[in-house]
Amino acid sequence: MAREDPNLKAPTMHWVMNYESYQSNHIPQLEMTTIPKIVSITRRNAAGVAERLEEVIDLHIYKPSEVVKHLIANPRLSKHLSALPDRSPNASTSLTQGEKWKTCPLFQHPMVSTSNGDLWVGDFVVPNSDPYSNILYKLVSFYTNNGCVMADACIAFRAQLPSNHHDIIALSKPMDVNQQQQQFQYVPLDLDGFHLHPQNNILQTLDHYGYVALTNGAIIYDNVRYDIIHHTSIFEARYRCMPASGQCYRKVRVVPINLFSDDTSGNTTKKWNKFDSWSMVPAALPLDERNKRENTFLLCVHKRLSAINMLEEIVRDVRQLEDGMIMYDAVNNEEVLVISPLNFIIGDNARHSELACHKGARANFPCRKCFYSPKTANPNVEQHSNLTYRTKEDIIALTTDNAVSVHSICLPNGQTSNSLDALSFKKTGSEILLDLRSFDQTMDLPIEILHSLMLGVTKYLVYSMIKYLNAVETSQLQTKLRTYNSKAFGRVMGSCLRVTSMSFVGRDFKIMSQQLPIILNDLLFCEWSGLAIDRRRVLEGWLRCFTIHGELISLVYMGQIQYDYDQYIDLIDTKVKALTVFVTEIESMCATVSNTGPRIISETSKLHILHHLKDDLSRFAPAIHYESEKGEQFNKFIREHIQHTNRHNPSRDVLTLFGRQFMFRHIIDGGFWADKKSEERISAGDGILDYMDNHPEFGPIYLGGDRQFTDNNSSLKEFKKGLAAFFLDLESDIDSNPLYILALIEDIVEEDGSKYVHLNVYEPIRYIPNQTRPLGVCQFPTSIYSSCIKDPASNLIVTPSNPVNISYPLESIRMEEVVDLQPCCSRERDYVINASKFGTLWYMLQRDIQNLYMTDLL
């Protein structure tokens, strides 16, 4: 602008960057903390000799508590930041259903707000239908079940102790078949049907004693008074002693967080100039919200300080958040006590090894979760099972002078040792994580499927197969990948693909791994059908390997499991073990299958660590909830900000830019902040809020709404011509007898003001009674997938239905699952459903064949 108009008086860049300092205004700022860090560096002196020096480097950081303070004061986000543990049976749709969320004490809510008022752990409640009942219920813990707010409660009544006739509270304890006393008896309560006992405060002061009711009606009391504080998951007394003006005690909000750590390049070439960073995401947000760019918050970034150097300040702040901090809550419009435990840390395998005090993938024991060693194990699937797990006690011992493990493990040389150094432990500086009560380094660094699976096993298999193929076979494979036609995938490989370059990124492996079973099966039936028997045998081995690999990724890349979650975990574990077997089998067929050095795929730590995936599925949620791809995409925005600084102090300048964006969004969302002068809570005026409501285009233009994270998992469900999917007929009996339709969208037309979908219907071919079936999934014998025939790549074979075409009003049909429908190479006019597409296999296993639109069922 200044070049175009010489008379223009534009402010200097320094003045713009420091506007808040130069102008007296009430615009809030995200408070940045600067901490001097002493680091050791190596430099050469005047004589050219390297020497170790200490240097002070400033760390600029937005503390997690500073971010949480503003998030909970934001009315758009605040109500979504807390979530009770969800005990809905045999399902996993969010992190709240993980075992950690349900069992870790700091994740348990000491109080809930219901339509009948606030209820706290330890309160006495009575049924709404019988408010004068002699039976009392003492609340123990809160949770949800199928959307209902529930509580576990101990059955109690008011009584007199026989020995001294003092008033007490008697808590029920059942007896087992051997007439032995058990723990207190808990019953589930739907809190909508209960309210606080009128004499709750008096009842709290009475001594509590356990009792057992005998079959003859006699009651036996415990000899020792029961201390209720040691019984509750979060000590209720601690929160009751924090009074606030106008009420007995403050409300409590539990706001768990997830952390992500990675390194990125500050150059446009994405090479060199490494910056380490930490970012944060509220853990209670739904997966779709956590995957949005605006809900990822940068904490710190630095070129000269490593992630471990920056970790100490983050841990100190999270430790204070575990104890609880007073913050203003936009939901309750008052100050509340906020507790923010750490759920897990996402990162690649190298970063996780650092955080787990582990030597890394090249150590004698390369697994950060157990004492697996490829050098001592036999080459079979059992080498990955029944191994001794690393524990938090091992890392605690690492900080002592003794430094020995509680385990004695066999070393590669045949000797046993309990030395932590020999067992591949290492002091990395991440021992500071031991200060956190909510975090366990051996359990809360979940398996990251982008680096362990796609950039690990998938990459090794693809590269190994390409190296095995000759030039003609590679060209045929490349042609198939370039011409693969499907609307089911968000992107295609394209005509520029060069297989021989073996230069792929994570999203390329995602597409290839879903398409290769179909392609290899077609090649073996057509182009490769005339090859020599020995070579065909090896290529069929590759097909088996990619088929089981495709089934595994189809199961892993799912965000929600509505039913049969235990069976889902077992099935993934089965597929991981089967993949290990087939990898070992193909290695025995091929002379060279490795891309790096003498190690083979079956000995890599990335294949082994997949055997621990079942533990993380139980502890947290499906693996896509802790995939690092969205964090990797966030690195792009960090790099762009770095390139727009003068490079003098990029760590501070990048944080400043992110902080301004954060506060800008906070203001226009209607968030509250404390005025610098009056210290009153204020928010944006009605004019700003009305403008935002009336101008929805403002967000995409000014807040980066048009640059959201890319969905490389093809999870979108949009009606478009040429797309195949399973549809649900909304006019059928959805609850007891739903009707599902497998069809391809032929067209979408508008008739008489209503939209109609014209569908080409397909149906699978069922097995003939007494027909020999291949080994399938025995847990779901009547499912669509298990009841119908499949091709050699385990893809479901379908045929056009009769009638072929049907039409539905758009509002009376719902798209359930997008499928990849491909021509069947061995059966003319028939097609196959690609079982390797993300989510397709589990969907077909969950749907009963009796509920599918089929000619013989009409």
mmCIF file with all atom_site columns, C-alpha atoms in Angstrom, residues 592-754:
data_model
loop_
_atom_site.group_PDB
_atom_site.id
_atom_site.type_symbol
_atom_site.label_atom_id
_atom_site.label_alt_id
_atom_site.label_comp_id
_atom_site.label_asym_id
_atom_site.label_entity_id
_atom_site.label_seq_id
_atom_site.pdbx_PDB_ins_code
_atom_site.Cartn_x
_atom_site.Cartn_y
_atom_site.Cartn_z
_atom_site.occupancy
_atom_site.B_iso_or_equiv
_atom_site.pdbx_formal_charge
_atom_site.auth_seq_id
_atom_site.auth_comp_id
_atom_site.auth_asym_id
_atom_site.auth_atom_id
_atom_site.pdbx_PDB_model_num
ATOM 1   C CA . THR A 1 592 ? 14.138  -59.486 0.470  1.00 0.00 ? 592 THR A CA 1
ATOM 2   C CA . VAL A 1 593 ? 11.131  -57.712 1.944  1.00 0.00 ? 593 VAL A CA 1
ATOM 3   C CA . SER A 1 594 ? 12.724  -54.976 4.034  1.00 0.00 ? 594 SER A CA 1
ATOM 4   C CA . ASN A 1 595 ? 13.198  -51.350 3.059  1.00 0.00 ? 595 ASN A CA 1
ATOM 5   C CA . THR A 1 596 ? 15.810  -50.497 5.695  1.00 0.00 ? 596 THR A CA 1
ATOM 6   C CA . GLY A 1 597 ? 18.760  -52.666 6.533  1.00 0.00 ? 597 GLY A CA 1
ATOM 7   C CA . PRO A 1 598 ? 18.759  -56.305 7.575  1.00 0.00 ? 598 PRO A CA 1
ATOM 8   C CA . ARG A 1 599 ? 15.703  -56.115 9.858  1.00 0.00 ? 599 ARG A CA 1
ATOM 9   C CA . ILE A 1 600 ? 12.520  -57.691 8.573  1.00 0.00 ? 600 ILE A CA 1
ATOM 10  C CA . ILE A 1 601 ? 8.936   -56.536 9.099  1.00 0.00 ? 601 ILE A CA 1
ATOM 11  C CA . SER A 1 602 ? 8.064   -59.177 11.677 1.00 0.00 ? 602 SER A CA 1
ATOM 12  C CA . GLU A 1 603 ? 10.854  -57.904 13.954 1.00 0.00 ? 603 GLU A CA 1
ATOM 13  C CA . THR A 1 604 ? 9.995   -54.224 13.768 1.00 0.00 ? 604 THR A CA 1
ATOM 14  C CA . SER A 1 605 ? 8.703   -52.508 16.886 1.00 0.00 ? 605 SER A CA 1
ATOM 15  C CA . LYS A 1 606 ? 5.840   -50.941 14.901 1.00 0.00 ? 606 LYS A CA 1
ATOM 16  C CA . LEU A 1 607 ? 4.338   -54.343 14.162 1.00 0.00 ? 607 LEU A CA 1
ATOM 17  C CA . HIS A 1 608 ? 4.805   -55.482 17.742 1.00 0.00 ? 608 HIS A CA 1
ATOM 18  C CA . ILE A 1 609 ? 3.275   -52.380 19.272 1.00 0.00 ? 609 ILE A CA 1
ATOM 19  C CA . LEU A 1 610 ? 0.007   -53.043 17.407 1.00 0.00 ? 610 LEU A CA 1
ATOM 20  C CA . HIS A 1 611 ? -0.441  -56.002 19.781 1.00 0.00 ? 611 HIS A CA 1
ATOM 21  C CA . HIS A 1 612 ? -0.919  -53.419 22.570 1.00 0.00 ? 612 HIS A CA 1
ATOM 22  C CA . LEU A 1 613 ? -3.704  -51.676 20.674 1.00 0.00 ? 613 LEU A CA 1
ATOM 23  C CA . LYS A 1 614 ? -6.335  -53.703 22.522 1.00 0.00 ? 614 LYS A CA 1
ATOM 24  C CA . ASP A 1 615 ? -5.178  -52.187 25.831 1.00 0.00 ? 615 ASP A CA 1
ATOM 25  C CA . ASP A 1 616 ? -5.630  -48.622 24.553 1.00 0.00 ? 616 ASP A CA 1
ATOM 26  C CA . LEU A 1 617 ? -9.015  -49.483 23.039 1.00 0.00 ? 617 LEU A CA 1
ATOM 27  C CA . SER A 1 618 ? -10.218 -50.511 26.496 1.00 0.00 ? 618 SER A CA 1
ATOM 28  C CA . ARG A 1 619 ? -8.563  -47.654 28.354 1.00 0.00 ? 619 ARG A CA 1
ATOM 29  C CA . PHE A 1 620 ? -9.650  -44.830 26.047 1.00 0.00 ? 620 PHE A CA 1
ATOM 30  C CA . ALA A 1 621 ? -11.741 -45.302 22.886 1.00 0.00 ? 621 ALA A CA 1
ATOM 31  C CA . PRO A 1 622 ? -11.316 -46.402 19.242 1.00 0.00 ? 622 PRO A CA 1
ATOM 32  C CA . ALA A 1 623 ? -7.853  -45.609 17.934 1.00 0.00 ? 623 ALA A CA 1
ATOM 33  C CA . ILE A 1 624 ? -8.934  -42.748 15.679 1.00 0.00 ? 624 ILE A CA 1
ATOM 34  C CA . HIS A 1 625 ? -9.550  -40.667 18.844 1.00 0.00 ? 625 HIS A CA 1
ATOM 35  C CA . TYR A 1 626 ? -5.795  -40.464 19.421 1.00 0.00 ? 626 TYR A CA 1
ATOM 36  C CA . GLU A 1 627 ? -4.506  -40.398 15.865 1.00 0.00 ? 627 GLU A CA 1
ATOM 37  C CA . SER A 1 628 ? -1.970  -37.609 15.345 1.00 0.00 ? 628 SER A CA 1
ATOM 38  C CA . GLU A 1 629 ? -2.994  -36.593 11.823 1.00 0.00 ? 629 GLU A CA 1
ATOM 39  C CA . LYS A 1 630 ? -4.947  -33.508 12.928 1.00 0.00 ? 630 LYS A CA 1
ATOM 40  C CA . GLY A 1 631 ? -2.009  -32.424 15.078 1.00 0.00 ? 631 GLY A CA 1
ATOM 41  C CA . GLU A 1 632 ? 0.316   -32.913 12.102 1.00 0.00 ? 632 GLU A CA 1
ATOM 42  C CA . GLN A 1 633 ? -1.990  -30.707 10.024 1.00 0.00 ? 633 GLN A CA 1
ATOM 43  C CA . PHE A 1 634 ? -1.866  -28.064 12.756 1.00 0.00 ? 634 PHE A CA 1
ATOM 44  C CA . ASN A 1 635 ? 1.897   -27.886 12.158 1.00 0.00 ? 635 ASN A CA 1
ATOM 45  C CA . LYS A 1 636 ? 1.132   -26.262 8.804  1.00 0.00 ? 636 LYS A CA 1
ATOM 46  C CA . PHE A 1 637 ? -0.352  -23.231 10.540 1.00 0.00 ? 637 PHE A CA 1
ATOM 47  C CA . ILE A 1 638 ? 2.590   -23.009 12.947 1.00 0.00 ? 638 ILE A CA 1
ATOM 48  C CA . ARG A 1 639 ? 4.974   -23.029 9.984  1.00 0.00 ? 639 ARG A CA 1
ATOM 49  C CA . GLU A 1 640 ? 2.994   -20.308 8.191  1.00 0.00 ? 640 GLU A CA 1
ATOM 50  C CA . HIS A 1 641 ? 3.128   -18.092 11.272 1.00 0.00 ? 641 HIS A CA 1
ATOM 51  C CA . ILE A 1 642 ? 6.876   -18.656 11.610 1.00 0.00 ? 642 ILE A CA 1
ATOM 52  C CA . GLN A 1 643 ? 7.383   -17.520 8.021  1.00 0.00 ? 643 GLN A CA 1
ATOM 53  C CA . HIS A 1 644 ? 5.506   -14.276 8.749  1.00 0.00 ? 644 HIS A CA 1
ATOM 54  C CA . THR A 1 645 ? 7.844   -13.269 11.583 1.00 0.00 ? 645 THR A CA 1
ATOM 55  C CA . ASN A 1 646 ? 11.164  -11.460 11.306 1.00 0.00 ? 646 ASN A CA 1
ATOM 56  C CA . ARG A 1 647 ? 12.857  -14.620 12.744 1.00 0.00 ? 647 ARG A CA 1
ATOM 57  C CA . HIS A 1 648 ? 14.420  -12.638 15.605 1.00 0.00 ? 648 HIS A CA 1
ATOM 58  C CA . ASN A 1 649 ? 12.204  -14.229 18.232 1.00 0.00 ? 649 ASN A CA 1
ATOM 59  C CA . PRO A 1 650 ? 9.837   -16.561 16.365 1.00 0.00 ? 650 PRO A CA 1
ATOM 60  C CA . SER A 1 651 ? 8.747   -18.472 19.483 1.00 0.00 ? 651 SER A CA 1
ATOM 61  C CA . ARG A 1 652 ? 7.318   -15.343 21.096 1.00 0.00 ? 652 ARG A CA 1
ATOM 62  C CA . ASP A 1 653 ? 5.937   -13.866 17.879 1.00 0.00 ? 653 ASP A CA 1
ATOM 63  C CA . VAL A 1 654 ? 4.151   -17.055 16.820 1.00 0.00 ? 654 VAL A CA 1
ATOM 64  C CA . LEU A 1 655 ? 2.543   -17.413 20.236 1.00 0.00 ? 655 LEU A CA 1
ATOM 65  C CA . THR A 1 656 ? 1.473   -13.762 20.112 1.00 0.00 ? 656 THR A CA 1
ATOM 66  C CA . LEU A 1 657 ? -0.282  -14.285 16.779 1.00 0.00 ? 657 LEU A CA 1
ATOM 67  C CA . PHE A 1 658 ? -2.048  -17.439 17.956 1.00 0.00 ? 658 PHE A CA 1
ATOM 68  C CA . GLY A 1 659 ? -3.024  -15.697 21.189 1.00 0.00 ? 659 GLY A CA 1
ATOM 69  C CA . ARG A 1 660 ? -4.609  -12.791 19.317 1.00 0.00 ? 660 ARG A CA 1
ATOM 70  C CA . GLN A 1 661 ? -6.590  -15.155 17.122 1.00 0.00 ? 661 GLN A CA 1
ATOM 71  C CA . PHE A 1 662 ? -7.730  -17.011 20.216 1.00 0.00 ? 662 PHE A CA 1
ATOM 72  C CA . MET A 1 663 ? -8.904  -13.854 21.976 1.00 0.00 ? 663 MET A CA 1
ATOM 73  C CA . PHE A 1 664 ? -10.576 -12.524 18.829 1.00 0.00 ? 664 PHE A CA 1
ATOM 74  C CA . ARG A 1 665 ? -12.679 -15.662 18.616 1.00 0.00 ? 665 ARG A CA 1
ATOM 75  C CA . HIS A 1 666 ? -13.302 -15.575 22.380 1.00 0.00 ? 666 HIS A CA 1
ATOM 76  C CA . ILE A 1 667 ? -14.737 -12.051 22.133 1.00 0.00 ? 667 ILE A CA 1
ATOM 77  C CA . ILE A 1 668 ? -17.041 -12.644 19.175 1.00 0.00 ? 668 ILE A CA 1
ATOM 78  C CA . ASP A 1 669 ? -18.265 -15.892 20.758 1.00 0.00 ? 669 ASP A CA 1
ATOM 79  C CA . GLY A 1 670 ? -19.560 -13.841 23.671 1.00 0.00 ? 670 GLY A CA 1
ATOM 80  C CA . GLY A 1 671 ? -16.843 -14.971 26.073 1.00 0.00 ? 671 GLY A CA 1
ATOM 81  C CA . PHE A 1 672 ? -16.302 -13.197 29.390 1.00 0.00 ? 672 PHE A CA 1
ATOM 82  C CA . TRP A 1 673 ? -13.129 -11.581 30.704 1.00 0.00 ? 673 TRP A CA 1
ATOM 83  C CA . ALA A 1 674 ? -12.119 -9.443  33.677 1.00 0.00 ? 674 ALA A CA 1
ATOM 84  C CA . ASP A 1 675 ? -11.783 -5.723  33.019 1.00 0.00 ? 675 ASP A CA 1
ATOM 85  C CA . LYS A 1 676 ? -8.272  -4.526  33.839 1.00 0.00 ? 676 LYS A CA 1
ATOM 86  C CA . LYS A 1 677 ? -9.447  -1.513  35.823 1.00 0.00 ? 677 LYS A CA 1
ATOM 87  C CA . SER A 1 678 ? -12.739 -2.480  37.461 1.00 0.00 ? 678 SER A CA 1
ATOM 88  C CA . GLU A 1 679 ? -12.056 -6.264  37.505 1.00 0.00 ? 679 GLU A CA 1
ATOM 89  C CA . GLU A 1 680 ? -15.701 -6.774  36.573 1.00 0.00 ? 680 GLU A CA 1
ATOM 90  C CA . ARG A 1 681 ? -16.766 -9.550  34.212 1.00 0.00 ? 681 ARG A CA 1
ATOM 91  C CA . ILE A 1 682 ? -17.609 -8.110  30.813 1.00 0.00 ? 682 ILE A CA 1
ATOM 92  C CA . SER A 1 683 ? -18.292 -9.510  27.351 1.00 0.00 ? 683 SER A CA 1
ATOM 93  C CA . ALA A 1 684 ? -18.898 -8.274  23.821 1.00 0.00 ? 684 ALA A CA 1
ATOM 94  C CA . GLY A 1 685 ? -21.922 -6.066  23.261 1.00 0.00 ? 685 GLY A CA 1
ATOM 95  C CA . ASP A 1 686 ? -25.145 -7.080  21.583 1.00 0.00 ? 686 ASP A CA 1
ATOM 96  C CA . GLY A 1 687 ? -24.120 -5.312  18.386 1.00 0.00 ? 687 GLY A CA 1
ATOM 97  C CA . ILE A 1 688 ? -21.137 -7.622  17.874 1.00 0.00 ? 688 ILE A CA 1
ATOM 98  C CA . LEU A 1 689 ? -23.139 -10.758 18.676 1.00 0.00 ? 689 LEU A CA 1
ATOM 99  C CA . ASP A 1 690 ? -25.996 -9.709  16.382 1.00 0.00 ? 690 ASP A CA 1
ATOM 100 C CA . TYR A 1 691 ? -23.524 -8.991  13.590 1.00 0.00 ? 691 TYR A CA 1
ATOM 101 C CA . MET A 1 692 ? -22.021 -12.471 13.918 1.00 0.00 ? 692 MET A CA 1
ATOM 102 C CA . ASP A 1 693 ? -25.476 -14.072 13.853 1.00 0.00 ? 693 ASP A CA 1
ATOM 103 C CA . ASN A 1 694 ? -26.444 -12.160 10.711 1.00 0.00 ? 694 ASN A CA 1
ATOM 104 C CA . HIS A 1 695 ? -23.146 -12.649 8.853  1.00 0.00 ? 695 HIS A CA 1
ATOM 105 C CA . PRO A 1 696 ? -22.259 -16.369 8.814  1.00 0.00 ? 696 PRO A CA 1
ATOM 106 C CA . GLU A 1 697 ? -19.631 -15.696 6.147  1.00 0.00 ? 697 GLU A CA 1
ATOM 107 C CA . PHE A 1 698 ? -17.512 -13.796 8.685  1.00 0.00 ? 698 PHE A CA 1
ATOM 108 C CA . GLY A 1 699 ? -16.010 -16.972 10.158 1.00 0.00 ? 699 GLY A CA 1
ATOM 109 C CA . PRO A 1 700 ? -14.759 -18.519 6.897  1.00 0.00 ? 700 PRO A CA 1
ATOM 110 C CA . ILE A 1 701 ? -13.267 -15.188 5.788  1.00 0.00 ? 701 ILE A CA 1
ATOM 111 C CA . TYR A 1 702 ? -11.605 -13.900 8.964  1.00 0.00 ? 702 TYR A CA 1
ATOM 112 C CA . LEU A 1 703 ? -11.313 -16.892 11.294 1.00 0.00 ? 703 LEU A CA 1
ATOM 113 C CA . GLY A 1 704 ? -9.885  -19.505 8.962  1.00 0.00 ? 704 GLY A CA 1
ATOM 114 C CA . GLY A 1 705 ? -13.160 -21.412 8.684  1.00 0.00 ? 705 GLY A CA 1
ATOM 115 C CA . ASP A 1 706 ? -12.313 -22.178 5.070  1.00 0.00 ? 706 ASP A CA 1
ATOM 116 C CA . ARG A 1 707 ? -9.064  -23.865 6.157  1.00 0.00 ? 707 ARG A CA 1
ATOM 117 C CA . GLN A 1 708 ? -10.227 -26.624 8.420  1.00 0.00 ? 708 GLN A CA 1
ATOM 118 C CA . PHE A 1 709 ? -8.233  -29.805 8.924  1.00 0.00 ? 709 PHE A CA 1
ATOM 119 C CA . THR A 1 710 ? -8.514  -32.177 5.960  1.00 0.00 ? 710 THR A CA 1
ATOM 120 C CA . ASP A 1 711 ? -10.549 -35.349 6.399  1.00 0.00 ? 711 ASP A CA 1
ATOM 121 C CA . ASN A 1 712 ? -8.371  -38.128 4.938  1.00 0.00 ? 712 ASN A CA 1
ATOM 122 C CA . ASN A 1 713 ? -10.537 -40.886 6.425  1.00 0.00 ? 713 ASN A CA 1
ATOM 123 C CA . SER A 1 714 ? -13.448 -40.461 3.950  1.00 0.00 ? 714 SER A CA 1
ATOM 124 C CA . SER A 1 715 ? -15.936 -40.185 6.798  1.00 0.00 ? 715 SER A CA 1
ATOM 125 C CA . LEU A 1 716 ? -18.336 -37.691 5.164  1.00 0.00 ? 716 LEU A CA 1
ATOM 126 C CA . LYS A 1 717 ? -21.774 -38.926 4.093  1.00 0.00 ? 717 LYS A CA 1
ATOM 127 C CA . GLU A 1 718 ? -23.179 -36.752 1.338  1.00 0.00 ? 718 GLU A CA 1
ATOM 128 C CA . PHE A 1 719 ? -25.812 -37.639 -1.242 1.00 0.00 ? 719 PHE A CA 1
ATOM 129 C CA . LYS A 1 720 ? -24.200 -37.432 -4.677 1.00 0.00 ? 720 LYS A CA 1
ATOM 130 C CA . LYS A 1 721 ? -24.634 -39.180 -7.980 1.00 0.00 ? 721 LYS A CA 1
ATOM 131 C CA . GLY A 1 722 ? -22.598 -42.354 -8.411 1.00 0.00 ? 722 GLY A CA 1
ATOM 132 C CA . LEU A 1 723 ? -22.086 -42.978 -4.677 1.00 0.00 ? 723 LEU A CA 1
ATOM 133 C CA . ALA A 1 724 ? -22.850 -46.464 -3.287 1.00 0.00 ? 724 ALA A CA 1
ATOM 134 C CA . ALA A 1 725 ? -23.960 -46.937 0.294  1.00 0.00 ? 725 ALA A CA 1
ATOM 135 C CA . PHE A 1 726 ? -26.137 -48.778 2.756  1.00 0.00 ? 726 PHE A CA 1
ATOM 136 C CA . PHE A 1 727 ? -29.326 -46.763 3.321  1.00 0.00 ? 727 PHE A CA 1
ATOM 137 C CA . LEU A 1 728 ? -31.921 -46.974 6.094  1.00 0.00 ? 728 LEU A CA 1
ATOM 138 C CA . ASP A 1 729 ? -35.598 -46.774 5.172  1.00 0.00 ? 729 ASP A CA 1
ATOM 139 C CA . LEU A 1 730 ? -36.940 -44.272 7.735  1.00 0.00 ? 730 LEU A CA 1
ATOM 140 C CA . GLU A 1 731 ? -40.501 -45.417 7.068  1.00 0.00 ? 731 GLU A CA 1
ATOM 141 C CA . SER A 1 732 ? -39.719 -48.929 8.303  1.00 0.00 ? 732 SER A CA 1
ATOM 142 C CA . ASP A 1 733 ? -39.901 -49.991 11.945 1.00 0.00 ? 733 ASP A CA 1
ATOM 143 C CA . ILE A 1 734 ? -36.481 -48.606 12.916 1.00 0.00 ? 734 ILE A CA 1
ATOM 144 C CA . ASP A 1 735 ? -36.557 -49.860 16.511 1.00 0.00 ? 735 ASP A CA 1
ATOM 145 C CA . SER A 1 736 ? -37.539 -53.504 16.019 1.00 0.00 ? 736 SER A CA 1
ATOM 146 C CA . ASN A 1 737 ? -37.374 -54.319 12.294 1.00 0.00 ? 737 ASN A CA 1
ATOM 147 C CA . PRO A 1 738 ? -35.356 -51.747 10.309 1.00 0.00 ? 738 PRO A CA 1
ATOM 148 C CA . LEU A 1 739 ? -34.975 -52.107 6.553  1.00 0.00 ? 739 LEU A CA 1
ATOM 149 C CA . TYR A 1 740 ? -31.529 -51.511 5.052  1.00 0.00 ? 740 TYR A CA 1
ATOM 150 C CA . ILE A 1 741 ? -30.935 -51.056 1.344  1.00 0.00 ? 741 ILE A CA 1
ATOM 151 C CA . LEU A 1 742 ? -27.649 -51.546 -0.515 1.00 0.00 ? 742 LEU A CA 1
ATOM 152 C CA . ALA A 1 743 ? -27.790 -49.253 -3.520 1.00 0.00 ? 743 ALA A CA 1
ATOM 153 C CA . LEU A 1 744 ? -25.950 -46.881 -5.821 1.00 0.00 ? 744 LEU A CA 1
ATOM 154 C CA . ILE A 1 745 ? -27.358 -43.373 -6.308 1.00 0.00 ? 745 ILE A CA 1
ATOM 155 C CA . GLU A 1 746 ? -28.333 -43.144 -9.959 1.00 0.00 ? 746 GLU A CA 1
ATOM 156 C CA . ASP A 1 747 ? -29.724 -39.632 -9.766 1.00 0.00 ? 747 ASP A CA 1
ATOM 157 C CA . ILE A 1 748 ? -31.202 -36.994 -7.457 1.00 0.00 ? 748 ILE A CA 1
ATOM 158 C CA . VAL A 1 749 ? -34.159 -35.172 -8.983 1.00 0.00 ? 749 VAL A CA 1
ATOM 159 C CA . GLU A 1 750 ? -36.742 -32.645 -7.868 1.00 0.00 ? 750 GLU A CA 1
ATOM 160 C CA . GLU A 1 751 ? -40.406 -33.463 -8.513 1.00 0.00 ? 751 GLU A CA 1
ATOM 161 C CA . ASP A 1 752 ? -43.358 -31.376 -7.355 1.00 0.00 ? 752 ASP A CA 1
ATOM 162 C CA . GLY A 1 753 ? -41.177 -29.384 -5.005 1.00 0.00 ? 753 GLY A CA 1
ATOM 163 C CA . SER A 1 754 ? -39.688 -32.485 -3.325 1.00 0.00 ? 754 SER A CA 1
#
